[in-house]
Coordinates of C-alpha atoms in Angstrom, one line a residue:
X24 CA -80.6 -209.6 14.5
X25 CA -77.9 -209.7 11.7
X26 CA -76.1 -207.5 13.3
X27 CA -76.1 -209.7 16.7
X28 CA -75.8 -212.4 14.8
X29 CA -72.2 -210.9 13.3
X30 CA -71.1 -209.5 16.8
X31 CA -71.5 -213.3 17.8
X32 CA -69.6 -214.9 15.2
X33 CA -66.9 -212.5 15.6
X34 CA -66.4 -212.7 19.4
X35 CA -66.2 -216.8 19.2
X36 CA -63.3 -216.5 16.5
X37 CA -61.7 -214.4 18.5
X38 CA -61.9 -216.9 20.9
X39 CA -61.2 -219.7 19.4
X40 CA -57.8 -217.5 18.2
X41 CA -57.0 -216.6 21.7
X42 CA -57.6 -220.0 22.8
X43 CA -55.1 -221.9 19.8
X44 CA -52.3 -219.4 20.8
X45 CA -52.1 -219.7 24.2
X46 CA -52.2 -223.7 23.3
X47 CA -49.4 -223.2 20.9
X48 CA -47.4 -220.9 23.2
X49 CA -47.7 -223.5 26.1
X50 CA -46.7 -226.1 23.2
X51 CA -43.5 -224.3 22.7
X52 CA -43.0 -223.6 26.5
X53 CA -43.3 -226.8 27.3
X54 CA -40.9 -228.1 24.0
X55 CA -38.1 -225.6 25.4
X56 CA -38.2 -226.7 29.1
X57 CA -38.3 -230.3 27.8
X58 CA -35.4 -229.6 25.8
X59 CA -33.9 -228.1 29.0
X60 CA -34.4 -230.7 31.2
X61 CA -33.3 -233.9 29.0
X62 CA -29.6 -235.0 29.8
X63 CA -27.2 -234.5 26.7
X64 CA -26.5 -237.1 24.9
X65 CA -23.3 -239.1 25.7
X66 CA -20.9 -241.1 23.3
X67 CA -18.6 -243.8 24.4
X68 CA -15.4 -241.6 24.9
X69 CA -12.1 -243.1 24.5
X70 CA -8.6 -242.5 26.4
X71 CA -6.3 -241.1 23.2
X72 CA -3.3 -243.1 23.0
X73 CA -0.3 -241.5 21.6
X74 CA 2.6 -243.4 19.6
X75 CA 6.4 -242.2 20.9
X76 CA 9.3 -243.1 20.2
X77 CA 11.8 -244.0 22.7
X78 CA 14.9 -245.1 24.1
X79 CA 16.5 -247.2 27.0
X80 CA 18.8 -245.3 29.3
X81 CA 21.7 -248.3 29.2
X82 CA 24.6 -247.2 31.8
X83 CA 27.5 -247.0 30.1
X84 CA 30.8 -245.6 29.8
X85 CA 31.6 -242.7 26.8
X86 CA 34.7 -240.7 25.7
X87 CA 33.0 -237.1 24.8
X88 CA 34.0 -235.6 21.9
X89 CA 34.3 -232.2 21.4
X90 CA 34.3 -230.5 18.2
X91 CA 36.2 -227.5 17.1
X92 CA 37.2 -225.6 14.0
X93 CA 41.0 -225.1 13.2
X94 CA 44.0 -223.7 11.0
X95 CA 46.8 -225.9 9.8
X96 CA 50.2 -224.6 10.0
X97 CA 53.9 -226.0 9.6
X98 CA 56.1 -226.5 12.8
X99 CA 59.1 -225.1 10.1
X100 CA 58.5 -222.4 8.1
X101 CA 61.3 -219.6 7.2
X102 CA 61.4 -216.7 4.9
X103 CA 64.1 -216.8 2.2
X104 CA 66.1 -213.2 2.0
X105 CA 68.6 -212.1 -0.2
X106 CA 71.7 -211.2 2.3
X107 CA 73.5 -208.9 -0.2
X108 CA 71.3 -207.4 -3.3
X109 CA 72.4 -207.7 -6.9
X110 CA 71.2 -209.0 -10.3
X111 CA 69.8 -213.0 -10.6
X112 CA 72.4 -214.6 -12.6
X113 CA 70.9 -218.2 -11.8
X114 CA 67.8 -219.9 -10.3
X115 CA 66.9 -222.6 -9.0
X116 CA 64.2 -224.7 -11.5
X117 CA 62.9 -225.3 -8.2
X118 CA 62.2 -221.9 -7.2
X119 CA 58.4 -221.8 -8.4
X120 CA 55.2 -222.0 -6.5
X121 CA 55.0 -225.1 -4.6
X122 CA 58.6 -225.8 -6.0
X123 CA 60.3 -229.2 -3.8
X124 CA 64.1 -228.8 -2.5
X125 CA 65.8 -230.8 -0.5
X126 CA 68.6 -230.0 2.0
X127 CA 71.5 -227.9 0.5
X128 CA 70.3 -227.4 -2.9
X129 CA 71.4 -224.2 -4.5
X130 CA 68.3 -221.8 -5.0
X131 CA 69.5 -218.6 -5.8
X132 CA 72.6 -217.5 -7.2
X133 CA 73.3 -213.5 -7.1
X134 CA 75.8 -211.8 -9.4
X135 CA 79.0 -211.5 -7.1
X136 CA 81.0 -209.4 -8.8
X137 CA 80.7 -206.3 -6.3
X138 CA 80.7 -208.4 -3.3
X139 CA 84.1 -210.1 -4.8
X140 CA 85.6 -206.4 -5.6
X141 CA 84.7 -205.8 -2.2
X142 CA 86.6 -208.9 -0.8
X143 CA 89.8 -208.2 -3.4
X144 CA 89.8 -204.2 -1.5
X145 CA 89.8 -205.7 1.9
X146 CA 92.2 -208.3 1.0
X147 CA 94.9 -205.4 -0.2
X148 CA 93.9 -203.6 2.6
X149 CA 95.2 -206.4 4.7
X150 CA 98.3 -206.8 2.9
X151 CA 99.3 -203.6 3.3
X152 CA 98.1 -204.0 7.0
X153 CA 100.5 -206.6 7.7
X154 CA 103.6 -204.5 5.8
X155 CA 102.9 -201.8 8.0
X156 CA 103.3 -204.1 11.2
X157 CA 106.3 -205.2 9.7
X158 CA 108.0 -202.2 9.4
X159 CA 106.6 -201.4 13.2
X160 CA 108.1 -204.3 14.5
X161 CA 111.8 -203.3 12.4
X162 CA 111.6 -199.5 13.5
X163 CA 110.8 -201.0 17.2
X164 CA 114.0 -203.3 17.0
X165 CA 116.6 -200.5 15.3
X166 CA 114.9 -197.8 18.0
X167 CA 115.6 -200.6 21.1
X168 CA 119.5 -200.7 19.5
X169 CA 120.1 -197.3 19.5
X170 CA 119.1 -196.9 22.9
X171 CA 121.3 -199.4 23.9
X172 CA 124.1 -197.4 22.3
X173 CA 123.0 -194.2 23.8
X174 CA 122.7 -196.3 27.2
X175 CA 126.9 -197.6 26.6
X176 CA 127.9 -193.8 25.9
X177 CA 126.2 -192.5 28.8
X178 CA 128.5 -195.5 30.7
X179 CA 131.6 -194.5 29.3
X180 CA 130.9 -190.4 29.8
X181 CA 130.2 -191.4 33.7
X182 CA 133.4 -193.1 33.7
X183 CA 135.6 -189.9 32.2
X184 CA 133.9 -188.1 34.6
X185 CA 135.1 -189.9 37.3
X186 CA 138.7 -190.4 35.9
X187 CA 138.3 -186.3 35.7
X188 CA 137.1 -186.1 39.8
X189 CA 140.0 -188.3 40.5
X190 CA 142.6 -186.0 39.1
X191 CA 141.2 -182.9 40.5
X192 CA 141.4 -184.1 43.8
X193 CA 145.3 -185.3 43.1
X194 CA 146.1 -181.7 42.2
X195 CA 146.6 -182.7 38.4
X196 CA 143.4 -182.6 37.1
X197 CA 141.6 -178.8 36.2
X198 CA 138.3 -177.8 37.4
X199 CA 137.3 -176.6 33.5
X200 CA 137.9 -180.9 32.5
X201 CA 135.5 -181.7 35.3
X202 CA 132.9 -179.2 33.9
X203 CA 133.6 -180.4 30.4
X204 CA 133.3 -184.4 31.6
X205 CA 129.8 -183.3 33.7
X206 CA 128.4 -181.5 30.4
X207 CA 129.6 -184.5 28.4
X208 CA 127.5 -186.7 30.5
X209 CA 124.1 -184.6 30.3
X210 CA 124.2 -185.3 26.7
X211 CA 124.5 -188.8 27.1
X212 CA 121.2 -189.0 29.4
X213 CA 119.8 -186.8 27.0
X214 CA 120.3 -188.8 24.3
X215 CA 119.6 -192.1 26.3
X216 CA 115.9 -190.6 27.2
X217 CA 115.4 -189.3 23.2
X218 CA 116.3 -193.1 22.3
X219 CA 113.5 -193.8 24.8
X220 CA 110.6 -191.9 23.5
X221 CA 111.8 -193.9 20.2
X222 CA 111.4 -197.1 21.5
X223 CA 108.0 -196.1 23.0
X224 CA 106.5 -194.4 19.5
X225 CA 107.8 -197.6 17.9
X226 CA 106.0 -200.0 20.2
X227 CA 102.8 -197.4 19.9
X228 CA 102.9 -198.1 15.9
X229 CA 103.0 -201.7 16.2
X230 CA 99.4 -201.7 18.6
X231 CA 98.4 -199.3 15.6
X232 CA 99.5 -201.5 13.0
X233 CA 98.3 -204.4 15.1
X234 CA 94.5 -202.6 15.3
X235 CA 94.6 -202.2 11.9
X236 CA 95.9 -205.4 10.8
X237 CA 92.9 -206.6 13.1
X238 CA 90.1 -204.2 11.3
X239 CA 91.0 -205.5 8.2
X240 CA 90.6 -209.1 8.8
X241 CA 87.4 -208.4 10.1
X242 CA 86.7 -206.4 6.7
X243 CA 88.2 -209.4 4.9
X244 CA 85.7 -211.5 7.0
X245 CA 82.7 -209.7 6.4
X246 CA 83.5 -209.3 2.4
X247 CA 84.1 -213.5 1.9
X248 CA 80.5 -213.8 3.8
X249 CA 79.1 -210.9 1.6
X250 CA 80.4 -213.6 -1.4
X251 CA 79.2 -216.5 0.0
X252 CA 75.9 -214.9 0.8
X253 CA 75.2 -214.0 -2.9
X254 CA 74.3 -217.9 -3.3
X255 CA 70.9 -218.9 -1.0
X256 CA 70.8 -222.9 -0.4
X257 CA 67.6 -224.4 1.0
X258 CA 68.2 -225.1 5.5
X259 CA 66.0 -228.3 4.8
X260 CA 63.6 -229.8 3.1
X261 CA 60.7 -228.6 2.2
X262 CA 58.1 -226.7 -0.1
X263 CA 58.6 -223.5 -1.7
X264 CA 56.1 -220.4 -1.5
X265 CA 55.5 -216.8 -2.4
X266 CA 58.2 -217.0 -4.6
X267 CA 58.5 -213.3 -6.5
X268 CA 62.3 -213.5 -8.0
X269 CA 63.5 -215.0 -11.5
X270 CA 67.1 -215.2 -13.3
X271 CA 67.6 -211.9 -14.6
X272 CA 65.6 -209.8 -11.8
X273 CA 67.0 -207.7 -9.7
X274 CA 66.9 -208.2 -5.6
X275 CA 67.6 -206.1 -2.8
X276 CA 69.4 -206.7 0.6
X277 CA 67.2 -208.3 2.7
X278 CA 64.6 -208.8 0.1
X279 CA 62.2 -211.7 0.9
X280 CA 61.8 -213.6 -2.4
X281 CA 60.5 -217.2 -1.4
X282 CA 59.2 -219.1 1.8
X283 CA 59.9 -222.3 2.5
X284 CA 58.0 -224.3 4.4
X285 CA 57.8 -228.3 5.8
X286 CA 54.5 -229.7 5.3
X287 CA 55.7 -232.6 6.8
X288 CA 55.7 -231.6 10.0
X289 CA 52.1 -229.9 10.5
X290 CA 50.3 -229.1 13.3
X291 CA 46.7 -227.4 13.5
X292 CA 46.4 -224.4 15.4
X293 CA 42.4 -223.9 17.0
X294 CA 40.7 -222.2 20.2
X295 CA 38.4 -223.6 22.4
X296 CA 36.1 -221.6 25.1
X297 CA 37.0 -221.4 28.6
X298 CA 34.5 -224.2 29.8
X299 CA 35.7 -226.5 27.3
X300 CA 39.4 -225.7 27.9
X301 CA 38.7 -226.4 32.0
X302 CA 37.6 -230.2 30.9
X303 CA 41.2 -230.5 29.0
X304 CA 42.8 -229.8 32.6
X305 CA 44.3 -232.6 34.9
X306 CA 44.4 -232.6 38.8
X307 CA 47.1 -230.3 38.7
X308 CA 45.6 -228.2 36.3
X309 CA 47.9 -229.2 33.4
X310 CA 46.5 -229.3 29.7
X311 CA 46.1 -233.1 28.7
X312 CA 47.9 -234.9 25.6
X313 CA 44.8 -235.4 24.8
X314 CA 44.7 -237.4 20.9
X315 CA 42.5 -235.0 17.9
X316 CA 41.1 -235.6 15.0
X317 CA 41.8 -233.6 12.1
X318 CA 39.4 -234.0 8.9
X319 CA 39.4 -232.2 5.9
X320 CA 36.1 -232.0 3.4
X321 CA 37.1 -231.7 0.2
X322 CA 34.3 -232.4 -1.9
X323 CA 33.0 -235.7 0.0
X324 CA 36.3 -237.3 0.2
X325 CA 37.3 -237.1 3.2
X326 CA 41.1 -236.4 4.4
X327 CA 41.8 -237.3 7.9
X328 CA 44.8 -237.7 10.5
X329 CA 45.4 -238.1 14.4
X330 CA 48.2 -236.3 16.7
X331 CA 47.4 -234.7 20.3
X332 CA 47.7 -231.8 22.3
X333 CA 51.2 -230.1 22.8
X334 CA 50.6 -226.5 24.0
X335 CA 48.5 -223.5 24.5
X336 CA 48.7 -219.9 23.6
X337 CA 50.7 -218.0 25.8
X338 CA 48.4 -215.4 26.2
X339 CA 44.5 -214.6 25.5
X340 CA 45.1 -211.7 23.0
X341 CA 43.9 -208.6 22.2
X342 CA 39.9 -209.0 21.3
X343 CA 39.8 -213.3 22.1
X344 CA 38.1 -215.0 24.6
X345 CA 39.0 -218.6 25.8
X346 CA 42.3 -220.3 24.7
X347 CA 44.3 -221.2 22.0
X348 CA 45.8 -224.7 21.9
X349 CA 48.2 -226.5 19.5
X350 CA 48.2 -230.0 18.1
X351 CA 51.0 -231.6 16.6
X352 CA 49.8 -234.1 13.8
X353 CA 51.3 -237.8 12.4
X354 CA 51.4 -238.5 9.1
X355 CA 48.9 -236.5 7.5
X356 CA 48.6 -237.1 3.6
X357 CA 47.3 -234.3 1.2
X358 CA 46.8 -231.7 4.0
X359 CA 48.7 -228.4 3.7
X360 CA 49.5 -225.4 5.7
X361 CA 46.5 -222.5 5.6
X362 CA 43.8 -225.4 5.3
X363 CA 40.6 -224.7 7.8
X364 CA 40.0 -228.0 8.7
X365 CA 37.1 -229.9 11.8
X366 CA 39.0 -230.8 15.1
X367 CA 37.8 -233.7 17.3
X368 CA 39.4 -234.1 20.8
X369 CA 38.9 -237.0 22.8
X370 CA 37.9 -236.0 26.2
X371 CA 38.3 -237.5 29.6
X372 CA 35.7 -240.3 29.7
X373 CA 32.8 -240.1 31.5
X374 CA 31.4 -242.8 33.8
X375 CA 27.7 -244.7 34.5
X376 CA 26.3 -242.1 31.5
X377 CA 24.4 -242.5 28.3
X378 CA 24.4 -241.0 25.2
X379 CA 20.4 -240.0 24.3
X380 CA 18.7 -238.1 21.0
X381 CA 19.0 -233.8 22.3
X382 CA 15.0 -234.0 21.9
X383 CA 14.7 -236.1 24.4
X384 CA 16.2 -233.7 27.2
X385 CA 14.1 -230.4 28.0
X386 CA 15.7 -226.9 28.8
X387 CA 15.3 -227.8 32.6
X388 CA 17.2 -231.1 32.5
X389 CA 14.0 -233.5 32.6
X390 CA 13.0 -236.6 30.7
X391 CA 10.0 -238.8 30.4
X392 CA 10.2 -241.9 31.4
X393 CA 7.4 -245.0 30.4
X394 CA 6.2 -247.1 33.5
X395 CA 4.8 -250.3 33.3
X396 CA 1.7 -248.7 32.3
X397 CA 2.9 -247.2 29.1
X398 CA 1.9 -243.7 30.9
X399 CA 5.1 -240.8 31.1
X400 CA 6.5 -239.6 33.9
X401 CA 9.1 -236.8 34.3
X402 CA 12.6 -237.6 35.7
X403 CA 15.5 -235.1 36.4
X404 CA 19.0 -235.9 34.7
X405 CA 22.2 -234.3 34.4
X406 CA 23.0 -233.0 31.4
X407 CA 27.2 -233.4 30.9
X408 CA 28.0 -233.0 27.0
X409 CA 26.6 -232.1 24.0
X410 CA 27.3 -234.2 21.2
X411 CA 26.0 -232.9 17.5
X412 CA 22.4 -233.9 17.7
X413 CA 23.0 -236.0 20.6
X414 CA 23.5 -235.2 24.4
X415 CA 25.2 -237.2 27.0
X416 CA 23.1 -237.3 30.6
X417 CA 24.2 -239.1 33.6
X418 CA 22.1 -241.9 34.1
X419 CA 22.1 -242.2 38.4
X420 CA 18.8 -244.2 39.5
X421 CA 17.3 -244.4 35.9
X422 CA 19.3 -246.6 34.9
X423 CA 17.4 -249.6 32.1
X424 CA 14.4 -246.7 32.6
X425 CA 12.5 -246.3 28.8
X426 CA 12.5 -242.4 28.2
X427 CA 10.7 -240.5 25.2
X428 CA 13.4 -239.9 22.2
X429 CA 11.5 -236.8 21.0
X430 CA 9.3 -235.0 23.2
X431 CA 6.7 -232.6 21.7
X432 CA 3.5 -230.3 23.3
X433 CA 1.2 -233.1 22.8
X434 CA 3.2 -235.3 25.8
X435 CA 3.8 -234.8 29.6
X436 CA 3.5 -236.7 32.5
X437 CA 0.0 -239.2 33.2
X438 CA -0.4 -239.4 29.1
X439 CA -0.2 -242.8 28.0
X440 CA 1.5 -243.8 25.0
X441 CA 2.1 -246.6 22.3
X442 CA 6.4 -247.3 22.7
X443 CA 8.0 -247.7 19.7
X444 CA 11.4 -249.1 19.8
X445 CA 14.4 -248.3 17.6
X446 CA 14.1 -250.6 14.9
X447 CA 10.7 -252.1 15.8
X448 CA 7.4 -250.8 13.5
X449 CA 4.6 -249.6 16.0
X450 CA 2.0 -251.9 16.6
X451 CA -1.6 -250.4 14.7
X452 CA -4.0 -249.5 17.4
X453 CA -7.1 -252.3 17.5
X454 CA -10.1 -249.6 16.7
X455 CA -12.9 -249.6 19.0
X456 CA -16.8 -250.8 17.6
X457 CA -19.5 -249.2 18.8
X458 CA -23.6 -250.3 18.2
X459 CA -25.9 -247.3 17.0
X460 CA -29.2 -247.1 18.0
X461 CA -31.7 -246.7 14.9
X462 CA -32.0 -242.8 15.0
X463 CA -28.1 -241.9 15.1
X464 CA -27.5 -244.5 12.2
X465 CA -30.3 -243.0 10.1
X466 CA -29.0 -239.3 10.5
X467 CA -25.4 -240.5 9.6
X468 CA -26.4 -242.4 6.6
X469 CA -29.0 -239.4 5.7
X470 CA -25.4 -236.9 5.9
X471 CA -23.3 -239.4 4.1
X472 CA -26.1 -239.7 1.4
X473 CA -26.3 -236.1 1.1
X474 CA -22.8 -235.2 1.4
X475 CA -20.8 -234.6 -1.7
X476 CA -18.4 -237.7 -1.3
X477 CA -17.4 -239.8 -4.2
X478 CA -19.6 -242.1 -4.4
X479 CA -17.4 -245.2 -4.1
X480 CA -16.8 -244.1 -0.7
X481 CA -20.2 -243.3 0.2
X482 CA -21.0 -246.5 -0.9
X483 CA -17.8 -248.3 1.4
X484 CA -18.8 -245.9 4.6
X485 CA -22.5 -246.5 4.0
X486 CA -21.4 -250.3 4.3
X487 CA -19.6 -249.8 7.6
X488 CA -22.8 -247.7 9.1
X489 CA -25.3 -250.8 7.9
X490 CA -23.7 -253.4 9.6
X491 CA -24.5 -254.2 13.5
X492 CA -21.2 -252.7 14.9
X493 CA -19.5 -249.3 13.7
X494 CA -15.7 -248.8 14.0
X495 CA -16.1 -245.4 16.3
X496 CA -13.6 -243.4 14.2
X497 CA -15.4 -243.7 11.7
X498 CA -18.6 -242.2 13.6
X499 CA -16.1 -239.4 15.3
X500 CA -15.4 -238.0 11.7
X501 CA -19.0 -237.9 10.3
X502 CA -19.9 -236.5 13.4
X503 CA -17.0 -233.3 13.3
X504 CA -18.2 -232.7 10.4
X505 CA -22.1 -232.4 10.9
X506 CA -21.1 -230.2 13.6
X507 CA -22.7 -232.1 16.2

């Protein structure tokens, strides 16, 4: 009977125990397929509106500028050489480094004394040049009288002759006074062509002692410019530099000792790329006189002067792309030759364009423009010039169109947006209250409570969650961060 009574008890707690889990197993089945079946629950969601600057497209007309980097050099510069070489005997107390002369002042003074022993030897050399013309032209006038004598002896020996013909042929004359008148006039000719070749080696040493008389003029020449060389005046006025000579030093021929240069008359030397040369071009494919800017840095103050185009290169050279212009400059205070100095050239102005931020242009030539709905939309434009951190796009239909100023990832066409004009502060968005049912504002206030917030602002945000309307920021934060 016990043991029945045992068998019992144990096959009803078994029971019982088989009976609570299936319960408690149906409980959680029917907890899990409730929890399946509810909807989600929803909050009041909220079109993000983002704040953008932007700009108005006005139509306009705008010179480009385009920007270059340049050399200055002088329009005059020449290299002063010593013509003849010699020993300093006077300088200049111009001829330092950066050393002003004007027109004509004496520089350099070499010692002359060879170049004047040179001139003294040519100038005997002459003299004795012109004796021996001299006594040409006197040998050339006795030589032309003693062929007119030998010329009147050959007359009279013809004429004895014939007196001898004559009396042979009357019987009183003798053939041997014929032979003897014929012999005596074969000398005369003889003599008259001997008196000849005189006359001709007389005339010969005049041309000789004419050449000569020439040569040594020339040498004569050449020594009084050898003397006037050994003084070096400035050609005009200028600056001096890379001066290397002093009184007392010693100078080659040829030698360059100083340079002197103009830096009143600069110009700047700078290249531009083809593209940008191609805008410089007329109608007629001529380079524009187009006006420059020239500014020098020089430690914040600026120096600055205007001139215009005058030439190009002649050629590309060796290892250069695009092309190499010149600009001749107006006055331009405190700028030297050698100084690297910022170009600006005024380019052919550009019609119906405006001149935009270079963030507000993407890489394919779009823009986004704000309807009347404050919501983007992309536009094409043409993207002409850049200028610094600007650009210049032609403005066609778009013309009084609003377009972003700086576009980022966040916009793109549908977004909406808050304008904000240059020079106007952006209006603060008017934040949006929402009511809370009992159970959502007791789990935030139960976080907030918990949370490890100062406590002055659990005490303000505590505030904001008691009262009848929540700003829904402030419920979009708590709930990030309870991970709900």
């Amino acid at each position: 009977m016990r043991f029945l009574r045992r068998s019992l008890m144990g096959i009803f707690l078994l029971a019982v125990t088989l009976v609570l889990v299936i319960w408690a197993g149906n409980m959680v089945r029917e907890a899990v397929v409730a929890k399946m079946n509810e909807e989600p629950r929803s909050y009041p969601q909220r079109e993000r509106v983002f704040a953008a600057n932007v700009v108005t497209l006005d139509p306009q007309t705008i010179v480009p500028e385009l920007t270059v980097f340049g050399e200055l050099r002088s329009q005059r510069t020449l290299d002063l050489r010593s013509a003849t070489g010699g020993t300093v005997l006077e300088a200049s107390d111009a001829l330092v480094e950066g050393g002003t002369v004007k027109t004509g002042d004496l520089l350099l003074q070499i010692d002359p004394v060879e170049a004047q022993a040179t001139l003294d030897r040519a100038r005997a050399d002459q003299q004795d040049a012109e004796a021996e013309l001299r006594d040409a032209e006197r040998a050339l006038i006795l030589a032309e009288d003693e062929l007119t004598a030998a010329r009147a002896q050959t007359t009279l020996r013809e004429q004895a002759l014939t007196r001898a013909r004559d009396l042979q042929e009357r019987g009183v004359g003798t053939a041997a006074a014929v032979e003897t008148a014929e012999l005596a006039v074969s000398s005369a000719q003889a003599s008259v062509l001997t008196r000849r070749q005189s006359v001709a080696s007389a005339a010969a040493r005049i041309d000789q002692a004419t050449t000569m008389l020439s040569r040594t003029r020339i040498s004569v020449s050449e020594a009084e410019r050898d003397v006037a060389d050994t003084e070096v005046f400035a050609a005009f006025d200028g600056s001096l530099a890379n001066v290397t000579i002093s009184p007392g030093g010693r100078v080659t021929a040829n030698e360059l000792f100083a340079q002197l240069v103009d830096p009143t008359r600069l110009e700047v030397a700078f290249r531009v790329s083809t593209s940008q040369y191609a805008r410089l071009l007329d109608g007629t494919g001529t380079l524009i006189s187009a006006p420059v800017r020239v500014v020098l840095d020089v430690s914040g103050v600026n120096l600055s002067a205007t001139g215009q185009i005058t030439r190009e290169g002649a050629s590309v050279g060796t290892g250069q792309t695009g092309r190499l212009l010149f600009a001749a400059l107006d006055a331009a205070p405190g700028f030297r030759p050698g100084d690297f100095v910022t170009v600006s050239i005024d380019e052919p102005a550009l019609d119906n364009v405006a001149l935009v931020p270079a963030t507000a242009v993407a890489a394919d030539e779009t823009v986004l423009t704000v309807n009347a709905e404050d919501r983007l939309e992309s536009a094409q434009v043409s993207l002409l010039r850049r200028q610094g951190d600007n650009v210049i796009v032609s403005v066609g239909d778009l013309g009084g169109a609003t377009i972003v100023a700086e576009r980022s990832p966040l916009l793109g066409a549908g977004i909406k947006v808050q304008p904000i004009y240059p020079g106007r502060p952006a209006e603060p968005d008017a934040e949006e209250l929402v009511t809370l049912d009992p159970e959502r504002r007791a789990k935030l206030m139960a976080f907030v409570t918990d949370s490890r917030m100062p406590d002055d602002v659990k005490a303000r945000i505590i505030g904001q969650l008691e009262q009848d309307q929540v700003p829904s920021g402030t419920i979009a934060r708590l709930e990030s961060r309870m991970g709900s």
